[in-house]
Amino acid sequence: MQSNEAVAKGYLDKVGAGLKQKGVTIKLEVRFGKAAEENAAEEIIKFANEIHADVVAISTHVRSYAGHWLFGSVAERLLHKGNTPLLVVRAPGSGAEY
């Protein structure tokens, strides 16, 4: 678990540094919940509500099967269950075209 947390923090620090250089105010935090996608979405919604986030930004791979034609399942749950604006960007290397 500590190894996963270190990898996640390293990734967020790298991405966050680029945003900070552009003047974006960000809050980065690593949280672990249960493995199910629904629980991941619920954890993100809970955190966004706790900090009164202006927006939640996530990356996703584009899906082509029914029910997930544009968003992944976590993004879809955030879109339908969350109450914070959601910014969804294509994950690097997903190869998908919009």
PDB file of C-alpha atoms in Angstrom:
ATOM      1  CA  MET A   1       0.000   0.000   0.000  1.00  0.00           C
ATOM      2  CA  GLN A   2       2.827   2.437   0.824  1.00  0.00           C
ATOM      3  CA  SER A   3       4.450   1.713  -2.534  1.00  0.00           C
ATOM      4  CA  ASN A   4       1.190   2.482  -4.350  1.00  0.00           C
ATOM      5  CA  GLU A   5       0.809   5.680  -2.364  1.00  0.00           C
ATOM      6  CA  ALA A   6       4.357   6.804  -3.237  1.00  0.00           C
ATOM      7  CA  VAL A   7       3.770   6.149  -6.931  1.00  0.00           C
ATOM      8  CA  ALA A   8       0.455   8.013  -6.857  1.00  0.00           C
ATOM      9  CA  LYS A   9       1.947  10.982  -4.998  1.00  0.00           C
ATOM     10  CA  GLY A  10       4.879  11.134  -7.403  1.00  0.00           C
ATOM     11  CA  TYR A  11       2.534  11.196 -10.388  1.00  0.00           C
ATOM     12  CA  LEU A  12       0.298  13.866  -8.859  1.00  0.00           C
ATOM     13  CA  ASP A  13       3.280  16.004  -7.865  1.00  0.00           C
ATOM     14  CA  LYS A  14       4.568  15.882 -11.442  1.00  0.00           C
ATOM     15  CA  VAL A  15       1.206  16.792 -12.973  1.00  0.00           C
ATOM     16  CA  GLY A  16       0.528  19.356 -10.267  1.00  0.00           C
ATOM     17  CA  ALA A  17       3.844  21.155 -10.827  1.00  0.00           C
ATOM     18  CA  GLY A  18       2.879  21.858 -14.427  1.00  0.00           C
ATOM     19  CA  LEU A  19      -0.492  23.227 -13.378  1.00  0.00           C
ATOM     20  CA  LYS A  20       1.001  25.379 -10.633  1.00  0.00           C
ATOM     21  CA  GLN A  21       3.432  26.914 -13.137  1.00  0.00           C
ATOM     22  CA  LYS A  22       0.394  27.977 -15.143  1.00  0.00           C
ATOM     23  CA  GLY A  23      -1.150  29.673 -12.102  1.00  0.00           C
ATOM     24  CA  VAL A  24      -3.764  27.029 -11.319  1.00  0.00           C
ATOM     25  CA  THR A  25      -4.595  26.556  -7.651  1.00  0.00           C
ATOM     26  CA  ILE A  26      -4.757  22.851  -6.944  1.00  0.00           C
ATOM     27  CA  LYS A  27      -5.163  20.479  -4.032  1.00  0.00           C
ATOM     28  CA  LEU A  28      -3.616  17.059  -4.418  1.00  0.00           C
ATOM     29  CA  GLU A  29      -4.391  14.187  -2.111  1.00  0.00           C
ATOM     30  CA  VAL A  30      -4.056  10.436  -2.349  1.00  0.00           C
ATOM     31  CA  ARG A  31      -6.836   8.392  -0.815  1.00  0.00           C
ATOM     32  CA  PHE A  32      -7.481   4.695  -0.916  1.00  0.00           C
ATOM     33  CA  GLY A  33     -10.913   3.183  -0.768  1.00  0.00           C
ATOM     34  CA  LYS A  34     -12.290  -0.152  -1.734  1.00  0.00           C
ATOM     35  CA  ALA A  35     -11.270  -1.535  -5.109  1.00  0.00           C
ATOM     36  CA  ALA A  36     -14.705  -1.317  -6.741  1.00  0.00           C
ATOM     37  CA  GLU A  37     -15.133   1.501  -9.254  1.00  0.00           C
ATOM     38  CA  GLU A  38     -18.293   2.714  -7.539  1.00  0.00           C
ATOM     39  CA  ASN A  39     -16.360   3.166  -4.297  1.00  0.00           C
ATOM     40  CA  ALA A  40     -13.627   5.103  -6.126  1.00  0.00           C
ATOM     41  CA  ALA A  41     -16.235   7.496  -7.486  1.00  0.00           C
ATOM     42  CA  GLU A  42     -17.866   7.836  -4.073  1.00  0.00           C
ATOM     43  CA  GLU A  43     -14.478   8.636  -2.497  1.00  0.00           C
ATOM     44  CA  ILE A  44     -13.820  11.341  -5.108  1.00  0.00           C
ATOM     45  CA  ILE A  45     -17.293  12.841  -4.598  1.00  0.00           C
ATOM     46  CA  LYS A  46     -16.813  12.803  -0.813  1.00  0.00           C
ATOM     47  CA  PHE A  47     -13.429  14.543  -1.084  1.00  0.00           C
ATOM     48  CA  ALA A  48     -14.724  17.159  -3.552  1.00  0.00           C
ATOM     49  CA  ASN A  49     -17.568  17.959  -1.162  1.00  0.00           C
ATOM     50  CA  GLU A  50     -15.239  18.146   1.859  1.00  0.00           C
ATOM     51  CA  ILE A  51     -12.983  20.741   0.254  1.00  0.00           C
ATOM     52  CA  HIS A  52     -15.763  22.548  -1.631  1.00  0.00           C
ATOM     53  CA  ALA A  53     -13.979  21.907  -4.929  1.00  0.00           C
ATOM     54  CA  ASP A  54     -14.762  24.181  -7.866  1.00  0.00           C
ATOM     55  CA  VAL A  55     -14.131  21.360 -10.323  1.00  0.00           C
ATOM     56  CA  VAL A  56     -13.038  17.727 -10.395  1.00  0.00           C
ATOM     57  CA  ALA A  57     -10.623  16.917 -13.215  1.00  0.00           C
ATOM     58  CA  ILE A  58      -9.956  13.332 -14.243  1.00  0.00           C
ATOM     59  CA  SER A  59      -8.506  11.501 -17.197  1.00  0.00           C
ATOM     60  CA  THR A  60     -10.185   8.499 -18.727  1.00  0.00           C
ATOM     61  CA  HIS A  61      -9.826   6.048 -21.561  1.00  0.00           C
ATOM     62  CA  VAL A  62     -12.628   6.263 -24.081  1.00  0.00           C
ATOM     63  CA  ARG A  63     -14.820   3.187 -24.041  1.00  0.00           C
ATOM     64  CA  SER A  64     -16.662   1.800 -27.021  1.00  0.00           C
ATOM     65  CA  TYR A  65     -19.060  -0.670 -25.406  1.00  0.00           C
ATOM     66  CA  ALA A  66     -22.672   0.138 -24.519  1.00  0.00           C
ATOM     67  CA  GLY A  67     -23.110   2.295 -21.467  1.00  0.00           C
ATOM     68  CA  HIS A  68     -19.558   3.583 -21.536  1.00  0.00           C
ATOM     69  CA  TRP A  69     -19.350   4.957 -25.060  1.00  0.00           C
ATOM     70  CA  LEU A  70     -17.555   8.103 -24.000  1.00  0.00           C
ATOM     71  CA  PHE A  71     -16.595   7.899 -20.324  1.00  0.00           C
ATOM     72  CA  GLY A  72     -15.141   5.171 -18.179  1.00  0.00           C
ATOM     73  CA  SER A  73     -17.275   3.841 -15.368  1.00  0.00           C
ATOM     74  CA  VAL A  74     -15.723   6.035 -12.646  1.00  0.00           C
ATOM     75  CA  ALA A  75     -16.160   9.152 -14.790  1.00  0.00           C
ATOM     76  CA  GLU A  76     -19.714   8.136 -15.577  1.00  0.00           C
ATOM     77  CA  ARG A  77     -20.534   7.741 -11.876  1.00  0.00           C
ATOM     78  CA  LEU A  78     -18.963  11.114 -11.076  1.00  0.00           C
ATOM     79  CA  LEU A  79     -20.991  12.727 -13.831  1.00  0.00           C
ATOM     80  CA  HIS A  80     -24.295  11.268 -12.651  1.00  0.00           C
ATOM     81  CA  LYS A  81     -23.839  11.165  -8.867  1.00  0.00           C
ATOM     82  CA  GLY A  82     -21.498  14.068  -8.131  1.00  0.00           C
ATOM     83  CA  ASN A  83     -22.509  17.662  -7.573  1.00  0.00           C
ATOM     84  CA  THR A  84     -19.212  19.280  -8.607  1.00  0.00           C
ATOM     85  CA  PRO A  85     -18.488  20.233 -12.229  1.00  0.00           C
ATOM     86  CA  LEU A  86     -16.460  17.516 -13.927  1.00  0.00           C
ATOM     87  CA  LEU A  87     -13.624  18.022 -16.407  1.00  0.00           C
ATOM     88  CA  VAL A  88     -12.835  14.809 -18.269  1.00  0.00           C
ATOM     89  CA  VAL A  89      -9.767  14.592 -20.491  1.00  0.00           C
ATOM     90  CA  ARG A  90      -8.580  11.739 -22.653  1.00  0.00           C
ATOM     91  CA  ALA A  91      -5.817   9.759 -21.002  1.00  0.00           C
ATOM     92  CA  PRO A  92      -2.445  10.049 -22.758  1.00  0.00           C
ATOM     93  CA  GLY A  93      -1.873   7.120 -25.068  1.00  0.00           C
ATOM     94  CA  SER A  94      -5.509   6.047 -25.160  1.00  0.00           C
ATOM     95  CA  GLY A  95      -5.449   6.301 -28.942  1.00  0.00           C
ATOM     96  CA  ALA A  96      -9.051   7.456 -29.011  1.00  0.00           C
ATOM     97  CA  GLU A  97     -10.290  10.237 -31.212  1.00  0.00           C
ATOM     98  CA  TYR A  98     -13.249  12.475 -30.410  1.00  0.00           C
TER      99      TYR A  98
END
